[in-house]
Coordinates of N, CA and C in Angstrom, one line a residue:
M1 N -16.9 30.0 20.1 CA -16.0 30.6 19.1 C -16.4 31.9 18.3
R2 N -16.0 32.8 17.7 CA -16.7 33.6 16.9 C -16.5 33.2 15.4
L3 N -17.1 33.8 14.4 CA -17.2 33.4 13.3 C -15.8 33.1 12.5
S4 N -14.4 34.6 13.0 CA -13.4 34.1 12.0 C -12.7 32.7 12.7
E5 N -13.5 32.6 14.0 CA -12.5 31.3 14.5 C -12.9 30.1 13.8
L6 N -14.4 29.9 13.2 CA -15.1 28.8 13.3 C -15.0 28.9 11.2
S7 N -14.4 29.9 10.5 CA -14.1 29.9 9.5 C -12.3 29.3 9.3
K8 N -11.5 29.5 10.5 CA -10.5 29.0 10.4 C -10.3 27.6 10.6
K9 N -11.5 26.8 11.5 CA -11.3 25.8 12.0 C -12.0 24.8 10.9
S10 N -12.9 25.6 10.0 CA -13.5 24.6 9.2 C -12.5 24.5 7.4
G11 N -12.3 25.8 7.8 CA -11.5 25.9 6.0 C -12.3 26.5 5.1
V12 N -13.8 26.9 6.1 CA -14.6 27.6 4.8 C -14.9 29.2 5.4
S13 N -14.7 29.9 4.1 CA -14.5 31.5 4.0 C -16.0 32.1 5.0
T14 N -15.5 33.2 5.5 CA -16.6 34.0 6.5 C -17.5 34.2 5.5
A15 N -17.4 34.4 4.1 CA -18.7 35.2 3.6 C -19.5 33.8 3.1
T16 N -18.6 32.5 3.1 CA -19.4 31.3 2.4 C -20.3 30.8 3.6
I17 N -19.7 30.7 5.1 CA -20.6 30.6 6.4 C -21.9 31.6 6.0
K18 N -21.5 32.9 6.2 CA -22.7 33.7 6.0 C -23.8 33.3 5.3
Y19 N -23.5 33.0 4.3 CA -24.5 32.3 3.0 C -24.8 31.1 3.4
Y20 N -24.7 30.3 4.0 CA -25.2 29.0 4.6 C -26.1 29.4 5.7
L21 N -25.7 30.4 6.4 CA -26.8 31.2 7.5 C -28.1 31.7 6.9
R22 N -27.8 32.3 6.3 CA -28.8 32.8 5.3 C -30.0 31.8 4.7
E23 N -29.5 30.8 4.5 CA -30.1 30.0 3.8 C -30.6 29.0 4.6
G24 N -30.0 29.1 5.6 CA -31.1 28.0 7.0 C -30.1 26.9 6.6
L25 N -29.0 26.6 6.1 CA -28.2 25.6 6.6 C -27.5 25.1 7.3
L26 N -27.3 26.2 8.1 CA -26.7 26.3 9.5 C -27.3 26.9 10.2
P27 N -27.5 26.6 11.4 CA -28.0 27.6 12.6 C -27.7 28.5 12.9
P28 N -28.5 29.7 13.6 CA -27.6 30.5 14.1 C -26.9 30.6 15.2
G29 N -25.8 31.2 15.5 CA -25.4 31.7 16.7 C -25.8 31.8 17.6
E30 N -25.4 31.5 19.1 CA -25.8 32.4 20.2 C -25.6 33.7 20.3
R31 N -26.2 34.8 20.2 CA -26.1 36.1 19.8 C -25.5 37.0 21.1
I32 N -24.5 37.7 21.0 CA -23.7 38.1 22.0 C -23.4 39.4 22.4
S33 N -23.9 40.4 21.4 CA -23.9 41.6 21.1 C -24.8 41.9 19.6
A34 N -25.0 43.1 19.3 CA -25.7 43.5 18.6 C -24.9 43.1 16.8
N35 N -23.7 42.7 16.7 CA -23.3 42.5 15.7 C -22.2 41.1 15.5
Q36 N -22.5 40.8 16.6 CA -21.4 39.4 17.1 C -22.2 38.2 17.8
A37 N -22.0 36.9 17.2 CA -22.6 35.7 17.7 C -21.1 34.7 18.0
D38 N -21.9 33.9 18.8 CA -20.7 32.7 19.2 C -21.3 31.3 18.9
Y39 N -20.3 30.6 18.3 CA -20.8 29.3 17.5 C -19.8 28.3 18.3
H40 N -20.5 26.8 18.1 CA -20.0 25.7 19.1 C -19.6 24.5 17.9
T41 N -19.2 23.7 18.8 CA -18.5 22.5 17.9 C -19.6 22.1 16.8
D42 N -21.2 22.1 17.3 CA -21.9 21.7 16.9 C -22.2 22.3 15.3
H43 N -22.0 23.7 15.7 CA -21.9 24.5 14.3 C -20.9 23.8 13.3
L44 N -19.9 23.8 14.1 CA -18.6 23.1 12.9 C -18.9 21.7 12.6
H45 N -19.3 20.9 13.1 CA -19.9 19.5 12.7 C -21.2 19.7 11.7
R46 N -21.7 20.2 11.7 CA -22.8 20.9 11.1 C -22.3 21.4 9.5
L47 N -21.4 22.4 9.9 CA -20.9 23.2 8.4 C -19.9 21.9 7.7
R48 N -19.5 21.3 8.6 CA -18.2 19.9 7.5 C -19.8 19.5 6.9
L49 N -20.7 18.9 7.5 CA -21.8 18.1 6.8 C -22.2 18.7 5.7
V50 N -22.8 20.0 5.6 CA -23.1 21.1 4.7 C -22.0 20.9 3.4
R51 N -20.8 21.0 3.7 CA -20.1 20.9 2.6 C -19.8 19.7 1.6
A52 N -20.1 18.6 2.4 CA -19.9 17.1 2.1 C -21.2 17.3 1.3
L53 N -22.3 17.4 1.5 CA -23.5 17.7 1.3 C -23.1 18.2 0.1
I54 N -22.8 19.3 -0.2 CA -22.8 20.3 -1.8 C -21.7 19.9 -2.5
H55 N -20.5 19.7 -1.8 CA -19.2 19.4 -2.7 C -18.6 18.0 -3.0
V56 N -19.6 16.6 -2.1 CA -19.1 15.6 -2.1 C -20.3 15.0 -3.0
G57 N -21.3 15.2 -2.4 CA -22.8 14.5 -2.7 C -22.8 15.5 -4.0
R58 N -22.6 16.6 -4.4 CA -23.2 17.7 -5.5 C -24.6 18.0 -5.2
I59 N -24.9 18.2 -4.4 CA -26.3 18.3 -3.8 C -26.5 19.7 -3.9
P60 N -27.3 20.1 -4.8 CA -28.0 21.7 -4.6 C -28.2 22.2 -3.4
V61 N -28.0 23.9 -3.1 CA -28.0 24.0 -1.9 C -29.9 24.3 -1.5
A62 N -30.5 24.2 -2.3 CA -31.8 24.4 -2.0 C -32.5 22.7 -1.3
R63 N -32.0 22.0 -2.4 CA -32.2 20.3 -1.8 C -31.1 19.8 -0.3
A64 N -30.1 20.6 -0.1 CA -29.3 20.3 1.0 C -30.2 20.9 1.9
R65 N -30.8 22.0 1.9 CA -31.7 22.5 2.7 C -32.9 21.7 3.4
E66 N -33.9 20.9 2.5 CA -34.3 20.2 2.4 C -33.9 19.0 3.5
V67 N -32.6 18.1 2.6 CA -32.3 16.9 3.4 C -31.8 17.2 5.0
L68 N -31.3 18.5 5.4 CA -31.1 18.7 6.7 C -32.0 19.0 7.7
A69 N -33.2 19.7 6.7 CA -34.4 19.7 7.6 C -35.1 18.4 7.9
S70 N -35.0 17.5 7.1 CA -35.5 16.1 7.4 C -34.9 15.7 8.3
M71 N -33.7 16.1 8.7 CA -32.8 15.2 9.1 C -33.4 15.8 10.9
D72 N -33.6 17.2 11.0 CA -33.9 17.8 12.5 C -35.3 17.5 12.8
E73 N -36.0 17.3 12.0 CA -37.4 16.7 12.0 C -37.8 16.1 13.4
D74 N -38.8 16.2 13.9 CA -39.1 15.6 15.3 C -40.0 14.1 14.9
Q75 N -39.3 13.1 14.1 CA -40.5 12.2 14.1 C -40.9 11.2 15.0
P76 N -41.6 10.3 15.1 CA -42.2 9.5 16.0 C -40.6 8.5 16.8
G77 N -40.2 7.9 15.8 CA -39.4 7.2 16.1 C -37.8 7.3 15.3
T78 N -36.9 6.8 15.7 CA -35.5 6.7 15.1 C -35.5 6.2 13.8
E79 N -36.6 5.1 13.6 CA -36.7 4.3 12.3 C -37.4 5.0 11.5
D80 N -38.3 6.1 11.6 CA -39.0 7.3 10.6 C -38.0 8.3 10.3
R81 N -37.3 8.4 11.3 CA -36.4 9.7 10.6 C -35.1 9.1 10.2
V82 N -34.7 7.9 9.6 CA -33.6 7.6 9.1 C -34.1 7.2 7.7
G83 N -35.5 6.7 8.1 CA -35.7 6.4 6.1 C -36.3 8.0 6.2
A84 N -36.7 8.9 6.1 CA -37.2 10.0 6.0 C -36.0 10.9 6.1
A85 N -35.0 10.8 6.0 CA -33.7 11.1 6.0 C -33.4 10.8 4.7
I86 N -33.4 9.3 4.3 CA -32.6 8.9 3.1 C -33.6 9.3 1.9
E87 N -35.1 9.3 2.2 CA -36.0 9.6 0.8 C -35.7 10.8 0.6
A88 N -35.2 11.6 1.8 CA -35.1 13.2 1.2 C -34.2 13.3 0.3
L89 N -33.2 12.6 0.0 CA -31.9 12.8 -0.8 C -32.4 13.0 -2.1
P90 N -31.9 14.0 -2.7 CA -32.5 14.3 -3.9 C -32.3 13.9 -5.1
Y91 N -32.8 13.5 -6.3 CA -32.8 13.2 -7.5 C -33.5 13.8 -8.4
E92 N -32.7 14.5 -9.7 CA -32.9 15.0 -10.7 C -33.7 14.0 -12.0
P93 N -34.5 14.0 -12.5 CA -34.8 13.0 -13.4 C -33.9 13.9 -14.4
V94 N -33.5 12.4 -15.4 CA -32.8 12.9 -17.0 C -33.8 12.4 -17.9
N95 N -34.8 11.5 -17.5 CA -35.1 10.9 -19.2 C -36.3 12.1 -19.3
G96 N -37.0 11.3 -20.7 CA -38.3 12.2 -21.1 C -39.7 11.9 -20.1
S97 N -40.8 12.3 -20.8 CA -41.6 12.0 -20.0 C -42.4 10.5 -19.5
D98 N -43.1 10.3 -18.5 CA -43.8 9.1 -18.3 C -44.3 8.2 -19.7
G99 N -44.4 9.1 -20.6 CA -45.3 8.7 -21.9 C -43.8 7.9 -22.7
D100 N -43.0 7.8 -22.3 CA -41.9 7.5 -23.2 C -41.9 5.7 -23.3
A101 N -41.7 5.4 -24.7 CA -41.8 4.1 -24.4 C -40.9 3.3 -23.3
F102 N -39.4 3.9 -23.4 CA -38.5 3.2 -22.6 C -38.8 3.3 -21.3
V103 N -39.1 4.6 -20.6 CA -39.4 4.7 -19.2 C -40.9 3.9 -18.9
V104 N -41.7 3.5 -19.9 CA -42.9 3.0 -19.5 C -42.4 1.3 -19.1
R105 N -41.4 1.0 -20.0 CA -40.8 -0.5 -19.5 C -40.3 -0.7 -18.4
A106 N -39.2 0.6 -18.3 CA -38.4 0.8 -17.2 C -39.3 1.0 -16.1
Q107 N -40.5 1.3 -16.2 CA -41.3 1.3 -14.8 C -41.9 -0.1 -14.4
G108 N -42.3 -1.1 -15.4 CA -42.4 -2.1 -15.5 C -41.6 -3.1 -14.7
T109 N -40.7 -2.8 -15.5 CA -39.1 -3.5 -15.1 C -38.8 -3.5 -13.5
V110 N -38.5 -2.1 -13.1 CA -38.8 -1.7 -11.6 C -40.0 -2.3 -10.6
A111 N -40.5 -2.1 -11.2 CA -42.0 -2.8 -10.6 C -41.9 -4.7 -10.3
A112 N -41.4 -4.9 -11.3 CA -41.5 -6.5 -11.1 C -39.9 -6.9 -10.2
L113 N -39.0 -6.0 -10.4 CA -37.8 -6.4 -9.4 C -38.3 -5.8 -8.0
L114 N -39.0 -4.8 -7.8 CA -39.2 -4.3 -6.2 C -39.8 -5.2 -5.8
A115 N -41.1 -6.0 -6.6 CA -42.1 -6.8 -6.0 C -41.1 -8.2 -5.8
Q116 N -40.4 -8.6 -6.6 CA -39.4 -9.9 -6.1 C -38.8 -9.8 -5.2
E117 N -38.0 -8.5 -4.5 CA -37.2 -8.6 -4.2 C -37.6 -8.1 -2.8
G118 N -39.2 -7.9 -2.7 CA -40.3 -7.8 -1.4 C -39.7 -6.4 -0.7
W119 N -39.4 -5.5 -1.8 CA -38.9 -3.6 -1.3 C -40.5 -3.3 -1.4
A120 N -41.0 -2.6 -0.3 CA -42.1 -1.3 -0.1 C -41.8 -0.5 -0.5
A121 N -40.7 0.3 -0.3 CA -40.8 1.9 -0.5 C -40.9 2.3 -2.0
G122 N -40.4 1.5 -3.0 CA -40.5 2.5 -4.2 C -41.8 2.1 -4.4
A123 N -42.4 1.0 -4.3 CA -43.9 1.0 -4.8 C -44.7 1.6 -3.9
R124 N -44.3 1.7 -2.4 CA -45.2 2.8 -1.4 C -45.6 4.0 -2.1
S125 N -44.3 4.7 -2.5 CA -44.2 6.0 -3.0 C -45.1 6.2 -4.1
S126 N -45.3 5.3 -4.9 CA -45.8 5.2 -6.5 C -45.3 5.8 -7.4
G127 N -44.0 6.1 -7.0 CA -43.0 6.4 -7.9 C -42.7 8.0 -7.8
N128 N -43.0 8.6 -6.5 CA -42.3 9.6 -6.2 C -41.3 9.5 -5.1
H129 N -40.8 8.5 -4.8 CA -39.3 8.2 -4.1 C -38.2 8.4 -5.1
P130 N -37.1 9.4 -5.0 CA -36.1 10.0 -6.0 C -35.1 8.6 -6.2
A131 N -35.3 7.8 -5.1 CA -34.2 6.5 -5.6 C -34.8 5.5 -6.5
Y132 N -36.2 5.8 -6.6 CA -37.3 4.8 -7.4 C -37.0 5.3 -8.5
Q133 N -37.1 6.7 -8.8 CA -37.2 7.5 -10.1 C -35.9 7.5 -10.7
M134 N -34.6 7.5 -9.9 CA -33.2 7.4 -10.4 C -32.9 6.2 -11.1
L135 N -33.8 5.1 -10.4 CA -33.5 3.5 -11.0 C -34.3 3.4 -12.1
V136 N -35.4 4.3 -12.6 CA -36.2 4.1 -13.5 C -35.5 4.7 -14.4
D137 N -35.1 5.8 -14.5 CA -34.1 6.3 -15.9 C -32.8 5.4 -15.7
A138 N -32.2 4.9 -14.8 CA -30.9 4.1 -15.3 C -31.6 2.9 -16.3
V139 N -32.4 2.0 -16.0 CA -33.1 1.1 -16.6 C -33.5 1.7 -17.9
A140 N -34.0 2.5 -17.9 CA -34.4 3.0 -19.5 C -33.2 3.6 -20.3
T141 N -32.0 4.1 -19.6 CA -31.0 4.6 -20.6 C -30.5 3.1 -20.6
L142 N -30.5 2.2 -19.9 CA -29.8 0.8 -20.4 C -30.3 0.4 -21.7
A143 N -31.8 0.4 -21.3 CA -32.8 0.0 -22.7 C -32.6 0.7 -24.1
R144 N -32.3 1.6 -24.0 CA -31.9 2.8 -24.9 C -30.6 2.3 -26.0
L145 N -30.1 2.3 -24.7 CA -28.3 1.9 -25.7 C -28.8 0.3 -26.2
G146 N -29.3 -0.5 -25.6 CA -29.5 -1.9 -25.9 C -28.8 -2.8 -25.0
Y147 N -28.3 -2.4 -23.9 CA -27.9 -3.1 -22.6 C -28.9 -4.4 -21.7
P148 N -28.3 -5.1 -21.2 CA -29.4 -5.9 -20.5 C -29.7 -5.4 -19.6
C149 N -31.1 -5.2 -19.0 CA -31.7 -4.6 -18.0 C -32.8 -5.1 -17.6
D150 N -33.2 -6.4 -17.5 CA -34.2 -7.2 -17.4 C -34.2 -7.7 -15.6
V151 N -35.2 -8.0 -15.1 CA -35.0 -8.4 -14.3 C -34.4 -10.0 -13.4
P152 N -33.9 -11.0 -14.3 CA -32.6 -11.4 -13.9 C -31.4 -10.9 -14.0
H153 N -31.1 -9.8 -15.2 CA -29.9 -9.0 -14.9 C -29.6 -8.2 -13.8
L154 N -30.6 -7.7 -13.2 CA -30.7 -6.5 -12.5 C -30.5 -7.4 -10.8
T155 N -30.9 -8.5 -10.7 CA -31.2 -9.1 -9.3 C -29.7 -9.4 -8.8
P156 N -28.4 -9.4 -9.0 CA -27.5 -9.6 -8.3 C -27.1 -8.5 -8.2
Y157 N -27.4 -7.1 -8.7 CA -27.4 -5.9 -8.0 C -28.3 -5.7 -6.7
A158 N -29.5 -6.2 -7.2 CA -30.2 -5.8 -5.8 C -29.9 -6.8 -4.9
A159 N -29.4 -7.5 -4.6 CA -28.8 -8.8 -3.6 C -27.8 -7.9 -3.0
R160 N -26.9 -7.2 -3.9 CA -25.6 -6.5 -3.1 C -26.0 -5.2 -2.5
A161 N -26.9 -4.7 -3.0 CA -27.2 -3.8 -2.5 C -28.2 -3.7 -0.9
A162 N -28.7 -5.0 -1.0 CA -29.3 -5.4 0.0 C -28.2 -5.6 1.1
E163 N -27.1 -6.5 0.9 CA -26.0 -6.5 1.7 C -25.6 -5.2 2.2
L164 N -25.7 -4.3 1.5 CA -24.9 -2.9 1.8 C -26.0 -2.4 2.8
A165 N -27.2 -2.6 2.5 CA -27.9 -1.8 3.3 C -27.9 -2.0 4.9
V166 N -27.6 -3.6 5.1 CA -27.5 -4.5 6.0 C -26.1 -3.7 7.2
H167 N -25.2 -3.7 6.0 CA -24.3 -3.4 6.7 C -24.4 -1.6 7.3
D168 N -25.0 -1.2 6.3 CA -25.0 0.8 6.8 C -25.9 0.7 8.2
L169 N -26.8 -0.4 8.2 CA -27.7 -0.1 9.3 C -27.3 -1.0 10.7
N170 N -26.4 -1.5 10.7 CA -25.7 -2.4 11.5 C -24.6 -0.9 11.9
V171 N -23.8 -0.3 11.1 CA -23.0 1.2 11.7 C -24.1 2.0 11.9
I172 N -25.3 2.4 11.7 CA -26.0 3.5 12.4 C -26.4 3.2 13.7
Q173 N -26.7 1.6 13.8 CA -27.6 1.5 15.0 C -26.7 1.6 16.4
A174 N -25.4 1.4 15.9 CA -24.5 1.4 17.0 C -23.9 2.8 17.2
L175 N -24.5 3.7 16.9 CA -24.2 5.1 17.3 C -25.2 5.0 18.6
D176 N -25.2 6.3 19.1 CA -25.5 6.4 20.6 C -27.0 7.0 20.5
S177 N -27.1 8.3 20.0 CA -28.4 8.8 19.8 C -29.0 9.0 18.4
P178 N -30.8 9.0 18.4 CA -31.0 9.4 17.7 C -30.5 10.2 16.3
E179 N -29.8 11.4 17.1 CA -29.8 12.4 16.2 C -28.3 11.9 15.3
E180 N -27.6 11.1 15.9 CA -26.1 10.8 15.5 C -26.4 9.8 14.3
R181 N -27.4 8.7 14.4 CA -28.4 8.0 13.6 C -28.8 8.6 12.4
V182 N -29.8 9.2 12.4 CA -29.7 10.2 11.5 C -29.3 10.6 10.6
E183 N -28.5 11.3 11.1 CA -27.2 12.2 10.3 C -26.3 11.2 9.8
A184 N -26.2 9.9 10.5 CA -25.2 8.8 9.8 C -25.8 8.3 8.1
A185 N -27.5 8.2 8.7 CA -28.1 7.4 7.5 C -27.7 8.5 6.4
V186 N -27.9 9.9 6.2 CA -27.5 10.7 5.1 C -26.3 10.3 4.9
A187 N -24.9 10.6 5.5 CA -23.7 10.5 5.5 C -23.5 9.1 4.7
L188 N -23.9 7.9 5.1 CA -23.5 7.0 4.5 C -24.0 7.0 3.3
T189 N -25.1 7.2 2.8 CA -25.7 7.5 1.7 C -25.2 8.2 0.4
V190 N -24.6 9.4 1.2 CA -24.5 10.2 0.2 C -22.7 10.1 0.0
L191 N -22.0 9.9 1.1 CA -20.4 9.8 0.8 C -20.0 8.6 0.7
Y192 N -20.6 7.3 0.7 CA -20.4 6.3 0.4 C -20.4 5.9 -1.0
E193 N -21.5 6.8 -1.7 CA -21.6 6.7 -2.9 C -20.8 6.7 -4.2
P194 N -19.6 8.1 -3.5 CA -18.4 8.1 -4.3 C -17.5 7.1 -4.5
L195 N -17.4 6.6 -3.3 CA -16.3 5.5 -2.6 C -16.9 4.4 -3.2
L196 N -18.2 3.7 -3.2 CA -18.8 2.6 -4.1 C -18.3 2.8 -5.9
L197 N -18.6 3.9 -6.2 CA -18.5 4.0 -7.7 C -16.6 3.6 -7.9
A198 N -15.9 4.1 -6.8 CA -14.2 4.3 -6.9 C -14.0 3.1 -6.8
L199 N -14.6 2.2 -5.9 CA -14.3 0.8 -5.7 C -14.5 -0.3 -6.9
R200 N -15.9 0.0 -7.5 CA -16.5 -0.7 -8.6 C -15.3 -0.6 -9.8
R201 N -15.2 0.8 -9.8 CA -14.3 0.9 -11.2 C -13.0 0.4 -10.6
L202 N -12.1 0.0 -9.3 CA -11.0 -0.3 -9.2 C -11.0 -1.9 -9.6
A203 N -12.3 -2.7 -9.3 CA -12.4 -3.8 -9.0 C -12.7 -4.2 -10.9
G204 N -13.2 -3.6 -11.5 CA -13.3 -3.5 -13.2 C -11.9 -3.9 -13.5
V205 N -11.2 -3.0 -13.1 CA -9.5 -2.9 -13.6 C -9.4 -4.1 -13.2
E206 N -9.2 -4.3 -11.8 CA -8.3 -5.4 -11.6 C -9.0 -6.8 -12.4
E207 N -10.4 -6.9 -12.6 CA -10.6 -8.0 -12.9 C -10.5 -8.4 -14.6
C208 N -10.4 -7.0 -15.4 CA -9.9 -6.9 -16.7 C -8.4 -7.4 -16.7
R209 N -7.6 -7.2 -15.6 CA -6.5 -7.8 -15.8 C -6.4 -9.4 -15.4
R210 N -7.1 -9.5 -14.5 CA -6.7 -10.4 -14.4 C -7.5 -12.1 -15.4
R211 N -8.6 -11.6 -16.3 CA -8.9 -12.1 -17.3 C -8.5 -12.0 -18.7
Y212 N -7.7 -10.8 -18.6 CA -6.6 -10.8 -20.4 C -5.4 -11.0 -20.3
N213 N -5.3 -10.1 -18.9 CA -3.5 -9.7 -18.5 C -2.9 -10.8 -17.6
S214 N -2.9 -11.6 -17.4 CA -2.8 -12.5 -16.1 C -1.4 -12.9 -16.1
A215 N -1.0 -13.0 -17.1 CA 0.9 -13.0 -17.8 C 1.3 -11.9 -17.0

């Protein structure tokens, strides 16, 4: 298909598609003349994924490029590629320096939680894992505001996260190819986060109704 057809099928303007091509988010089409290229269904699929990362996942273009590069990397095995793709998902720290008292205490809490759960990812990365930093920031912010955030309070959240990880990996492993599994790892992580947030809020409203306004 030509660029105009790719634009029509995807709902993305030709100018934006050209921008994605320049930024390396979308692989180039097959050149058929000096100023024309042919695009395939793979381009349409990747374009939809790019839009999801940027507009649903709120990932900046430069970081989206890193995530897509990690997906395309030739890793020794599927497990390595899936893990690398998830680890590449970005997070911009929002708290102060590592010397901040709340951050220091949060790092200790997170280390204790990870050790309790037997999760090696955060400890192995020595704090460089984006999700590890996200968790430290969240715990530090809760502490600043005086909300409970010690290990016993966080344990039920970790348990439910572990259950969700099992479900995600079951979905991923059911896919046919390594490429599909790696892409699904990113898609499930990025696109299900707003779904989980929405369900949590709806459940909160329902629980409030049940407890306080059951009549």
